[in-house]
Amino acid sequence: MKHLAVAVFSATLAIGSLATAPIAHAQQTFVNIGTGGQTGVYFVVGQSICRLVNRNTAEHGIRCTAPSTGGSVANLNALRAGEQEMGVAQSDQQYNALNGLGAFANAGPMEELRAVFSVHPEPFTVVARADSGITTFEDLVGKRVNIGNPGSGQRATMDTLMEMRGWSRGDFALASELRAAEQAQALCDNRVDAIVYVVGHPNGSIQEATTSCDTRIIPVTGEDIDQLVADNPYYAVATIPGGMYNNNPDDIQTFGVGATFVSTTNVSEEIIYQVVKAVFDNFDRFKRLHPAFEGLQEEAMTTNGLSAPLHDGAVRYFTERGWM
Ligand code: GLU
């Protein structure tokens, strides 16, 4: 069975100080990576990639920035609009953008979309207040739930689940649209009963939600979830390891996606080659930049969860390394 391995790791979450690169290359090419909320993992993916790229700006001339964004769907839309050169996106949203489905139905297929590599697994994560009475995913009905900001991957995946179960926003006592970085606080302030986040573990947001107040992580299981995983290659069953978070001693069963790094045919082979090279030539260093990267394996990252064709720059590097 497909299974997302989430490493147990309890290191402090720190991205460290950003490297500064010498300004020596005559012409600099600025590239922008779309990430997610500041307490998630995408932000660290983007910051980490840029940190490695910018160490060699003097040689290749590429200068990389990775601001916080609304998440996967916002990143894919910004790539399509030419506002970003690269971005992080959930595997289900990569597939939907490529094929013009779900959140991308109006925009149509994104033929220029290219996969670069996959990153960490992202379980669909539901956290509920202990006093809410919520113990299963079904129990969300009638409760105050943060279903995620439009533009986030969790919102798009939640929309898929709601459609599958025949739920509408009116089935919740409140369906708020707070951004990922705001939701742990809203949960602990008792403004919502539950939050959903599709995110790598461990991460700062779920740490906040499980240490600042009394909460539990809720399993997301059922025959329809099994069917969803069986029907779609970009979903897999997932486990959030017991003991990773405060007050959550047992393994929690759910399903999930993979985080993927994407670009488009409008970005040159050379730029993507240099970005991929910066990551994989310094892979051990990259892996140390966030505990959610702990289980990453280089060769698996060339295929896992990728549905768009690989970018030419990635193909060049992977071929050089003998991975394809
Ligand atoms: N999976 C989330 C999204 O697509 C982002 C998670 C993160 O920021 O790490 O919006």
GROMACS .gro file of C-alpha atoms and ligand atoms in nm:
model
  334
    1MET     CA    1   0.000   0.000   0.000
    2LYS     CA    2   0.116   0.350  -0.074
    3HIS     CA    3   0.229   0.510   0.246
    4LEU     CA    4   0.375   0.846   0.334
    5ALA     CA    5   0.662   0.799   0.574
    6VAL     CA    6   0.682   1.080   0.823
    7ALA     CA    7   1.002   1.076   1.022
    8VAL     CA    8   0.986   1.116   1.398
    9PHE     CA    9   1.210   1.405   1.480
   10SER     CA   10   1.202   1.649   1.763
   11ALA     CA   11   1.466   1.905   1.672
   12THR     CA   12   1.378   2.268   1.713
   13LEU     CA   13   1.233   2.426   1.402
   14ALA     CA   14   1.477   2.685   1.288
   15ILE     CA   15   1.565   2.809   0.945
   16GLY     CA   16   1.879   2.980   1.061
   17SER     CA   17   2.012   3.300   0.920
   18LEU     CA   18   1.990   3.357   0.550
   19ALA     CA   19   2.312   3.334   0.356
   20THR     CA   20   2.426   3.645   0.179
   21ALA     CA   21   2.590   3.599  -0.156
   22PRO     CA   22   2.867   3.815  -0.297
   23ILE     CA   23   2.751   4.053  -0.569
   24ALA     CA   24   3.010   3.980  -0.833
   25HIS     CA   25   2.829   3.845  -1.137
   26ALA     CA   26   2.781   4.119  -1.394
   27GLN     CA   27   2.417   4.048  -1.473
   28GLN     CA   28   2.192   3.906  -1.207
   29THR     CA   29   1.881   3.711  -1.287
   30PHE     CA   30   1.620   3.739  -1.012
   31VAL     CA   31   1.397   3.441  -0.952
   32ASN     CA   32   1.106   3.413  -0.716
   33ILE     CA   33   0.983   3.095  -0.545
   34GLY     CA   34   0.623   3.079  -0.421
   35THR     CA   35   0.593   2.913  -0.079
   36GLY     CA   36   0.315   2.915   0.185
   37GLY     CA   37   0.247   3.053   0.533
   38GLN     CA   38   0.539   3.139   0.758
   39THR     CA   39   0.467   2.864   1.014
   40GLY     CA   40   0.444   2.591   0.748
   41VAL     CA   41   0.715   2.390   0.572
   42TYR     CA   42   0.687   2.537   0.218
   43PHE     CA   43   0.831   2.862   0.347
   44VAL     CA   44   1.137   2.671   0.468
   45VAL     CA   45   1.158   2.475   0.140
   46GLY     CA   46   1.174   2.801  -0.056
   47GLN     CA   47   1.408   2.972   0.189
   48SER     CA   48   1.637   2.668   0.195
   49ILE     CA   49   1.655   2.638  -0.183
   50CYS     CA   50   1.730   3.010  -0.215
   51ARG     CA   51   1.992   2.990   0.054
   52LEU     CA   52   2.177   2.720  -0.143
   53VAL     CA   53   2.129   2.895  -0.480
   54ASN     CA   54   2.247   3.231  -0.347
   55ARG     CA   55   2.574   3.086  -0.219
   56ASN     CA   56   2.685   3.072  -0.583
   57THR     CA   57   2.528   3.387  -0.725
   58ALA     CA   58   2.879   3.513  -0.809
   59GLU     CA   59   2.920   3.218  -1.046
   60HIS     CA   60   2.580   3.169  -1.207
   61GLY     CA   61   2.427   3.514  -1.156
   62ILE     CA   62   2.098   3.380  -1.016
   63ARG     CA   63   1.956   3.561  -0.716
   64CYS     CA   64   1.666   3.385  -0.546
   65THR     CA   65   1.391   3.506  -0.313
   66ALA     CA   66   1.112   3.303  -0.152
   67PRO     CA   67   0.836   3.512   0.004
   68SER     CA   68   0.542   3.377   0.201
   69THR     CA   69   0.228   3.320  -0.014
   70GLY     CA   70  -0.126   3.182   0.014
   71GLY     CA   71  -0.006   2.827  -0.075
   72SER     CA   72  -0.024   2.570  -0.357
   73VAL     CA   73  -0.311   2.703  -0.565
   74ALA     CA   74  -0.189   3.063  -0.535
   75ASN     CA   75   0.160   2.947  -0.640
   76LEU     CA   76   0.033   2.760  -0.945
   77ASN     CA   77  -0.179   3.059  -1.047
   78ALA     CA   78   0.119   3.294  -1.004
   79LEU     CA   79   0.335   3.061  -1.217
   80ARG     CA   80   0.071   3.065  -1.488
   81ALA     CA   81   0.055   3.445  -1.472
   82GLY     CA   82   0.435   3.469  -1.496
   83GLU     CA   83   0.457   3.634  -1.153
   84GLN     CA   84   0.679   3.359  -1.010
   85GLU     CA   85   0.944   3.140  -1.172
   86MET     CA   86   0.910   2.846  -0.935
   87GLY     CA   87   0.681   2.734  -0.656
   88VAL     CA   88   0.593   2.461  -0.411
   89ALA     CA   89   0.263   2.281  -0.470
   90GLN     CA   90   0.081   1.975  -0.341
   91SER     CA   91   0.089   1.675  -0.574
   92ASP     CA   92  -0.293   1.679  -0.611
   93GLN     CA   93  -0.288   2.046  -0.709
   94GLN     CA   94  -0.002   1.991  -0.954
   95TYR     CA   95  -0.219   1.727  -1.122
   96ASN     CA   96  -0.528   1.949  -1.118
   97ALA     CA   97  -0.342   2.249  -1.263
   98LEU     CA   98  -0.189   2.037  -1.538
   99ASN     CA   99  -0.529   1.898  -1.634
  100GLY     CA  100  -0.751   2.200  -1.566
  101LEU     CA  101  -0.948   2.035  -1.284
  102GLY     CA  102  -1.078   2.141  -0.942
  103ALA     CA  103  -0.957   2.490  -0.851
  104PHE     CA  104  -0.820   2.523  -1.207
  105ALA     CA  105  -1.136   2.426  -1.397
  106ASN     CA  106  -1.198   2.781  -1.519
  107ALA     CA  107  -0.835   2.843  -1.615
  108GLY     CA  108  -0.808   2.518  -1.815
  109PRO     CA  109  -0.509   2.283  -1.854
  110MET     CA  110  -0.170   2.439  -1.775
  111GLU     CA  111   0.035   2.283  -2.050
  112GLU     CA  112   0.347   2.483  -1.966
  113LEU     CA  113   0.362   2.340  -1.612
  114ARG     CA  114   0.680   2.142  -1.537
  115ALA     CA  115   0.776   1.929  -1.239
  116VAL     CA  116   1.123   1.985  -1.095
  117PHE     CA  117   1.141   1.744  -0.799
  118SER     CA  118   0.928   1.624  -0.510
  119VAL     CA  119   0.994   1.715  -0.151
  120HIS     CA  120   0.839   1.592   0.178
  121PRO     CA  121   0.509   1.405   0.244
  122GLU     CA  122   0.213   1.613   0.362
  123PRO     CA  123  -0.056   1.435   0.562
  124PHE     CA  124  -0.405   1.589   0.567
  125THR     CA  125  -0.404   1.706   0.929
  126VAL     CA  126  -0.710   1.791   1.138
  127VAL     CA  127  -0.661   1.934   1.488
  128ALA     CA  128  -0.962   1.984   1.716
  129ARG     CA  129  -1.004   2.141   2.058
  130ALA     CA  130  -1.031   1.873   2.326
  131ASP     CA  131  -1.353   2.037   2.454
  132SER     CA  132  -1.519   2.034   2.109
  133GLY     CA  133  -1.640   1.672   2.122
  134ILE     CA  134  -1.476   1.607   1.785
  135THR     CA  135  -1.311   1.264   1.762
  136THR     CA  136  -1.367   1.173   1.396
  137PHE     CA  137  -1.365   1.360   1.065
  138GLU     CA  138  -1.748   1.321   1.044
  139ASP     CA  139  -1.779   1.510   1.372
  140LEU     CA  140  -1.672   1.832   1.196
  141VAL     CA  141  -2.031   1.869   1.072
  142GLY     CA  142  -2.209   2.131   1.282
  143LYS     CA  143  -1.883   2.265   1.427
  144ARG     CA  144  -1.676   2.581   1.370
  145VAL     CA  145  -1.409   2.474   1.124
  146ASN     CA  146  -1.129   2.668   0.957
  147ILE     CA  147  -1.147   2.524   0.605
  148GLY     CA  148  -0.847   2.730   0.489
  149ASN     CA  149  -0.781   3.040   0.284
  150PRO     CA  150  -0.869   3.026  -0.085
  151GLY     CA  151  -0.536   2.969  -0.264
  152SER     CA  152  -0.409   2.719  -0.009
  153GLY     CA  153  -0.364   2.353  -0.084
  154GLN     CA  154  -0.552   2.247   0.229
  155ARG     CA  155  -0.855   2.444   0.113
  156ALA     CA  156  -0.846   2.275  -0.229
  157THR     CA  157  -0.811   1.928  -0.075
  158MET     CA  158  -1.080   2.007   0.185
  159ASP     CA  159  -1.310   2.114  -0.100
  160THR     CA  160  -1.250   1.774  -0.262
  161LEU     CA  161  -1.339   1.593   0.062
  162MET     CA  162  -1.646   1.810   0.121
  163GLU     CA  163  -1.769   1.742  -0.230
  164MET     CA  164  -1.706   1.371  -0.187
  165ARG     CA  165  -1.908   1.366   0.137
  166GLY     CA  166  -2.182   1.594   0.002
  167TRP     CA  167  -2.101   1.865   0.258
  168SER     CA  168  -2.135   2.235   0.190
  169ARG     CA  169  -2.006   2.526   0.395
  170GLY     CA  170  -2.356   2.558   0.545
  171ASP     CA  171  -2.310   2.219   0.713
  172PHE     CA  172  -2.062   2.378   0.954
  173ALA     CA  173  -2.164   2.617   1.232
  174LEU     CA  174  -1.884   2.835   1.092
  175ALA     CA  175  -1.658   2.778   0.791
  176SER     CA  176  -1.376   3.029   0.837
  177GLU     CA  177  -1.107   3.100   0.580
  178LEU     CA  178  -0.812   3.199   0.796
  179ARG     CA  179  -0.463   3.163   0.657
  180ALA     CA  180  -0.246   2.880   0.784
  181ALA     CA  181  -0.030   3.105   1.000
  182GLU     CA  182  -0.337   3.238   1.186
  183GLN     CA  183  -0.525   2.919   1.254
  184ALA     CA  184  -0.346   2.774   1.559
  185GLN     CA  185  -0.410   3.095   1.749
  186ALA     CA  186  -0.777   3.098   1.639
  187LEU     CA  187  -0.812   2.740   1.766
  188CYS     CA  188  -0.657   2.823   2.104
  189ASP     CA  189  -0.861   3.145   2.134
  190ASN     CA  190  -1.173   2.927   2.096
  191ARG     CA  191  -1.279   3.108   1.777
  192VAL     CA  192  -1.292   2.774   1.590
  193ASP     CA  193  -1.334   2.412   1.704
  194ALA     CA  194  -1.103   2.259   1.443
  195ILE     CA  195  -0.845   2.344   1.181
  196VAL     CA  196  -0.727   2.158   0.871
  197TYR     CA  197  -0.376   2.178   0.733
  198VAL     CA  198  -0.206   1.976   0.461
  199VAL     CA  199   0.153   2.004   0.577
  200GLY     CA  200   0.481   1.825   0.646
  201HIS     CA  201   0.556   1.713   1.002
  202PRO     CA  202   0.674   1.828   1.242
  203ASN     CA  203   0.590   2.194   1.176
  204GLY     CA  204   0.557   2.511   1.379
  205SER     CA  205   0.185   2.557   1.323
  206ILE     CA  206   0.078   2.216   1.459
  207GLN     CA  207   0.332   2.250   1.740
  208GLU     CA  208   0.163   2.577   1.835
  209ALA     CA  209  -0.184   2.420   1.814
  210THR     CA  210  -0.082   2.127   2.036
  211THR     CA  211   0.117   2.318   2.298
  212SER     CA  212  -0.076   2.646   2.343
  213CYS     CA  213  -0.405   2.474   2.436
  214ASP     CA  214  -0.566   2.135   2.488
  215THR     CA  215  -0.619   1.974   2.146
  216ARG     CA  216  -0.605   1.641   1.967
  217ILE     CA  217  -0.517   1.537   1.614
  218ILE     CA  218  -0.815   1.366   1.449
  219PRO     CA  219  -0.790   1.060   1.218
  220VAL     CA  220  -0.923   1.099   0.863
  221THR     CA  221  -1.028   0.752   0.750
  222GLY     CA  222  -1.316   0.568   0.589
  223GLU     CA  223  -1.407   0.365   0.283
  224ASP     CA  224  -1.440   0.677   0.071
  225ILE     CA  225  -1.092   0.792   0.176
  226ASP     CA  226  -0.952   0.448   0.085
  227GLN     CA  227  -1.124   0.476  -0.252
  228LEU     CA  228  -0.989   0.826  -0.308
  229VAL     CA  229  -0.635   0.699  -0.242
  230ALA     CA  230  -0.687   0.395  -0.464
  231ASP     CA  231  -0.824   0.607  -0.750
  232ASN     CA  232  -0.563   0.883  -0.752
  233PRO     CA  233  -0.186   0.832  -0.778
  234TYR     CA  234  -0.115   1.166  -0.607
  235TYR     CA  235  -0.279   1.054  -0.279
  236ALA     CA  236  -0.141   0.800  -0.033
  237VAL     CA  237  -0.236   0.676   0.311
  238ALA     CA  238  -0.037   0.851   0.583
  239THR     CA  239   0.041   0.830   0.953
  240ILE     CA  240   0.122   1.116   1.186
  241PRO     CA  241   0.357   0.949   1.435
  242GLY     CA  242   0.249   0.925   1.797
  243GLY     CA  243   0.464   1.131   2.029
  244MET     CA  244   0.563   1.385   1.767
  245TYR     CA  245   0.328   1.641   1.922
  246ASN     CA  246   0.232   1.723   2.277
  247ASN     CA  247  -0.076   1.530   2.406
  248ASN     CA  248  -0.090   1.309   2.096
  249PRO     CA  249   0.084   0.987   2.206
  250ASP     CA  250  -0.072   0.752   1.946
  251ASP     CA  251  -0.017   0.719   1.571
  252ILE     CA  252  -0.291   0.897   1.377
  253GLN     CA  253  -0.415   0.749   1.049
  254THR     CA  254  -0.500   0.985   0.766
  255PHE     CA  255  -0.416   1.028   0.398
  256GLY     CA  256  -0.197   1.278   0.227
  257VAL     CA  257  -0.018   1.424  -0.070
  258GLY     CA  258   0.342   1.503  -0.150
  259ALA     CA  259   0.492   1.850  -0.162
  260THR     CA  260   0.640   1.909  -0.507
  261PHE     CA  261   0.861   2.177  -0.657
  262VAL     CA  262   0.738   2.308  -0.992
  263SER     CA  263   0.814   2.560  -1.265
  264THR     CA  264   0.714   2.621  -1.627
  265THR     CA  265   0.856   2.601  -1.977
  266ASN     CA  266   0.892   2.982  -1.961
  267VAL     CA  267   1.187   2.943  -1.723
  268SER     CA  268   1.516   2.851  -1.891
  269GLU     CA  269   1.683   2.513  -1.871
  270GLU     CA  270   1.995   2.681  -1.729
  271ILE     CA  271   1.811   2.844  -1.437
  272ILE     CA  272   1.633   2.525  -1.334
  273TYR     CA  273   1.954   2.323  -1.380
  274GLN     CA  274   2.142   2.558  -1.145
  275VAL     CA  275   1.862   2.549  -0.886
  276VAL     CA  276   1.840   2.167  -0.893
  277LYS     CA  277   2.220   2.143  -0.879
  278ALA     CA  278   2.232   2.375  -0.577
  279VAL     CA  279   1.992   2.146  -0.389
  280PHE     CA  280   2.128   1.804  -0.486
  281ASP     CA  281   2.500   1.895  -0.480
  282ASN     CA  282   2.437   2.003  -0.119
  283PHE     CA  283   2.177   1.746  -0.029
  284ASP     CA  284   2.289   1.670   0.327
  285ARG     CA  285   2.297   2.038   0.403
  286PHE     CA  286   1.948   2.080   0.251
  287LYS     CA  287   1.807   1.792   0.459
  288ARG     CA  288   1.931   1.949   0.779
  289LEU     CA  289   1.734   2.270   0.719
  290HIS     CA  290   1.401   2.128   0.841
  291PRO     CA  291   1.308   1.813   1.039
  292ALA     CA  292   1.031   1.738   0.784
  293PHE     CA  293   1.310   1.674   0.527
  294GLU     CA  294   1.454   1.394   0.741
  295GLY     CA  295   1.325   1.104   0.528
  296LEU     CA  296   1.405   1.252   0.185
  297GLN     CA  297   1.583   1.028  -0.063
  298GLU     CA  298   1.739   1.183  -0.371
  299GLU     CA  299   1.634   0.941  -0.644
  300ALA     CA  300   1.277   0.906  -0.518
  301MET     CA  301   1.249   1.285  -0.542
  302THR     CA  302   1.282   1.264  -0.921
  303THR     CA  303   0.948   1.082  -0.955
  304ASN     CA  304   0.734   1.073  -0.635
  305GLY     CA  305   0.403   1.255  -0.677
  306LEU     CA  306   0.504   1.425  -1.002
  307SER     CA  307   0.243   1.433  -1.278
  308ALA     CA  308   0.366   1.716  -1.503
  309PRO     CA  309   0.661   1.638  -1.734
  310LEU     CA  310   1.002   1.707  -1.579
  311HIS     CA  311   1.158   2.043  -1.664
  312ASP     CA  312   1.451   2.016  -1.910
  313GLY     CA  313   1.685   2.165  -1.651
  314ALA     CA  314   1.593   1.891  -1.403
  315VAL     CA  315   1.633   1.623  -1.671
  316ARG     CA  316   1.983   1.758  -1.744
  317TYR     CA  317   2.092   1.737  -1.381
  318PHE     CA  318   1.925   1.401  -1.307
  319THR     CA  319   2.084   1.253  -1.621
  320GLU     CA  320   2.426   1.381  -1.516
  321ARG     CA  321   2.381   1.204  -1.183
  322GLY     CA  322   2.269   0.882  -1.356
  323TRP     CA  323   1.922   0.893  -1.203
  324MET     CA  324   1.746   0.869  -1.538
  325GLU     N1  325   0.019   2.232   0.168
  325GLU     C1  326  -0.005   2.372   0.194
  325GLU     C2  327  -0.055   2.441   0.070
  325GLU     O1  328  -0.046   2.385  -0.035
  325GLU     C3  329   0.117   2.444   0.246
  325GLU     C4  330   0.189   2.377   0.358
  325GLU     C5  331   0.314   2.449   0.401
  325GLU     O2  332   0.318   2.572   0.394
  325GLU     O3  333   0.408   2.379   0.440
  325GLU     O4  334  -0.099   2.551   0.073
   0.00000   0.00000   0.00000
